[in-house]
mmCIF file of C-alpha atoms in Angstrom:
data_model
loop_
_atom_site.group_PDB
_atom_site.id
_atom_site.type_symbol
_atom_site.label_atom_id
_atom_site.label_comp_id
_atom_site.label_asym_id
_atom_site.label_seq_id
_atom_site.Cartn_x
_atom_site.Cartn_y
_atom_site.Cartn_z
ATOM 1 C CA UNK A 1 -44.603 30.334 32.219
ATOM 2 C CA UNK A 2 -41.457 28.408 33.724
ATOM 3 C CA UNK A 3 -40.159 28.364 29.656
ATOM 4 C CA UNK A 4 -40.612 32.026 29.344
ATOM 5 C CA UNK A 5 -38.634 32.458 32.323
ATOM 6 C CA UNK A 6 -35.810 30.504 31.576
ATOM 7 C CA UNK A 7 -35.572 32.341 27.920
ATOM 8 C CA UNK A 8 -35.848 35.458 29.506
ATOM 9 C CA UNK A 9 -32.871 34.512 32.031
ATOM 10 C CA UNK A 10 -31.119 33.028 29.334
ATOM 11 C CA UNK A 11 -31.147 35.911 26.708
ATOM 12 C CA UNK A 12 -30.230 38.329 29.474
ATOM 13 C CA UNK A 13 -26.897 38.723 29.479
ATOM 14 C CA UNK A 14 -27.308 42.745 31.946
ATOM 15 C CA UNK A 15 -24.594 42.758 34.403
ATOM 16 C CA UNK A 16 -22.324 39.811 33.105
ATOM 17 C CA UNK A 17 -19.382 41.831 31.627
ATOM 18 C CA UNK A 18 -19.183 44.071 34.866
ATOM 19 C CA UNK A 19 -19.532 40.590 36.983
ATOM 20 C CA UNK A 20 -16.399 39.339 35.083
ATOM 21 C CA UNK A 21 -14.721 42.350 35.352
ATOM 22 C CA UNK A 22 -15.062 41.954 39.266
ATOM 23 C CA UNK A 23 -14.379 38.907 39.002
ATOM 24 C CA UNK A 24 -10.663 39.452 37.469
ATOM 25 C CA UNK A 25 -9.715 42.440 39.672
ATOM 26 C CA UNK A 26 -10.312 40.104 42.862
ATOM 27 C CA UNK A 27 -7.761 37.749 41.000
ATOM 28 C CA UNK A 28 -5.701 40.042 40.866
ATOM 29 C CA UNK A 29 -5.512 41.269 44.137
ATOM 30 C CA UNK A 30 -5.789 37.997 45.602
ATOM 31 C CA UNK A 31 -2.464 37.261 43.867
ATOM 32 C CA UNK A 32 -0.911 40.665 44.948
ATOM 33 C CA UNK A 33 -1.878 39.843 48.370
ATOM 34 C CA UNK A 34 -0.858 36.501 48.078
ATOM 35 C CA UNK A 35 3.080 37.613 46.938
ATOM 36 C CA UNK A 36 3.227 40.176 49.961
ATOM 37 C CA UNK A 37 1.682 38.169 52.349
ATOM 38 C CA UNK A 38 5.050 35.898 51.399
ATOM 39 C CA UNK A 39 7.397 38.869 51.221
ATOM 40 C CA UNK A 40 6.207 39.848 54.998
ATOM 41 C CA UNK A 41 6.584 36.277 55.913
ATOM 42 C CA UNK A 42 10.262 35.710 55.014
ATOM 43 C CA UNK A 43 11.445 39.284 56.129
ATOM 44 C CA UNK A 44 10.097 39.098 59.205
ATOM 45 C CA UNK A 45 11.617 35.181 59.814
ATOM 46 C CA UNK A 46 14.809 37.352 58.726
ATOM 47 C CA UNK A 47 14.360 39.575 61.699
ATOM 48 C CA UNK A 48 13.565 37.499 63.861
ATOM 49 C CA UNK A 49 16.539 35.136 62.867
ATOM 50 C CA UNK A 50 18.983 37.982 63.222
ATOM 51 C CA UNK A 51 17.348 38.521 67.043
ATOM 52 C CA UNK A 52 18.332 34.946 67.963
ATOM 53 C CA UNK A 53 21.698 35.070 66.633
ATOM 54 C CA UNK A 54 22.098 38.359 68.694
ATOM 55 C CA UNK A 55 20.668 36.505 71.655
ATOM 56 C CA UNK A 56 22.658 33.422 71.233
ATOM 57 C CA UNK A 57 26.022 35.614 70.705
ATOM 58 C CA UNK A 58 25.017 37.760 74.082
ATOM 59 C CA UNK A 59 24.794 34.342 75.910
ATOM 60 C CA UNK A 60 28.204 33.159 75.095
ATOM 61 C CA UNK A 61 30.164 35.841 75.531
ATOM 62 C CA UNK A 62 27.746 36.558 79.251
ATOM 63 C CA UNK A 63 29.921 34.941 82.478
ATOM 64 C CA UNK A 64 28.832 36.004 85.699
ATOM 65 C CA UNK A 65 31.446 35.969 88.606
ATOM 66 C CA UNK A 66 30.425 34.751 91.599
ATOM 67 C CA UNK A 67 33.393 35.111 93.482
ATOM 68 C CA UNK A 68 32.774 32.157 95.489
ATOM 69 C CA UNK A 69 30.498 33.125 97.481
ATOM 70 C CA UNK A 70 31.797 36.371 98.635
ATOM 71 C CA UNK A 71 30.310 39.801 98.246
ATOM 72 C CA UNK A 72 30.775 41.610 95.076
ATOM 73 C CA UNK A 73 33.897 43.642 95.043
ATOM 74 C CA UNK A 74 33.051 47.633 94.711
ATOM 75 C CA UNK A 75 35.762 48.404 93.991
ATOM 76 C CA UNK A 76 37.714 48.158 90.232
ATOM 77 C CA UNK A 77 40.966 49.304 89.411
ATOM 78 C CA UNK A 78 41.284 50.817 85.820
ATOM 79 C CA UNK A 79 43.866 52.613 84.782
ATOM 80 C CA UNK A 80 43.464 55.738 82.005
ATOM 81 C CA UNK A 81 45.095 54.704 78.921
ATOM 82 C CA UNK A 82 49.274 56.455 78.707
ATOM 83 C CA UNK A 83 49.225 59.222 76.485
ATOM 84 C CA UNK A 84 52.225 60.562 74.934
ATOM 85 C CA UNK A 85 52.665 63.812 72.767
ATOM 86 C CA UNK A 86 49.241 64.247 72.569
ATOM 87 C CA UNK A 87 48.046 60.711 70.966
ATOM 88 C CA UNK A 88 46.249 58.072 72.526
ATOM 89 C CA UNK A 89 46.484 54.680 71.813
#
């Protein structure tokens, strides 16, 4: 009985083509997935590069002034720009 049962499994071929059919969309995909998964990755270290630059660049140019000690003046003194004949520098 085991004989006929291997012969029988062996002669059946029901189900293989749709198997490998399965088989190569998943390969597919797995390599579509694999090529975003890689374009995600290096746009957003892109991003994120361009956030530290920003942050670096915002900490340079960033003094505070303490005025030794002393309370913050309130008051500031800027003048409007001197327009003449109608155009601004």
């Amino acid at each position: 009985m085991s004989m006929n049962l291997v012969r029988k499994l062996w002669n059946d071929d029901c189900g293989g083509v749709i198997s490998a059919e399965y088989m190569m969309v998943f390969a597919v995909m797995a390599l579509g997935a694999a090529q975003g998964l890689s374009a995600l990755r290096d746009s957003s270290n892109q991003d994120l590069r361009e956030v530290g630059a920003l942050a670096t660049a915002t900490r340079k140019q960033y003094s505070p002034n303490f005025n030794n000690g002393a309370s913050p003046s309130t008051t500031t003194t800027q003048s409007a720009p001197q327009c003449s004949g109608g155009r601004c520098p």
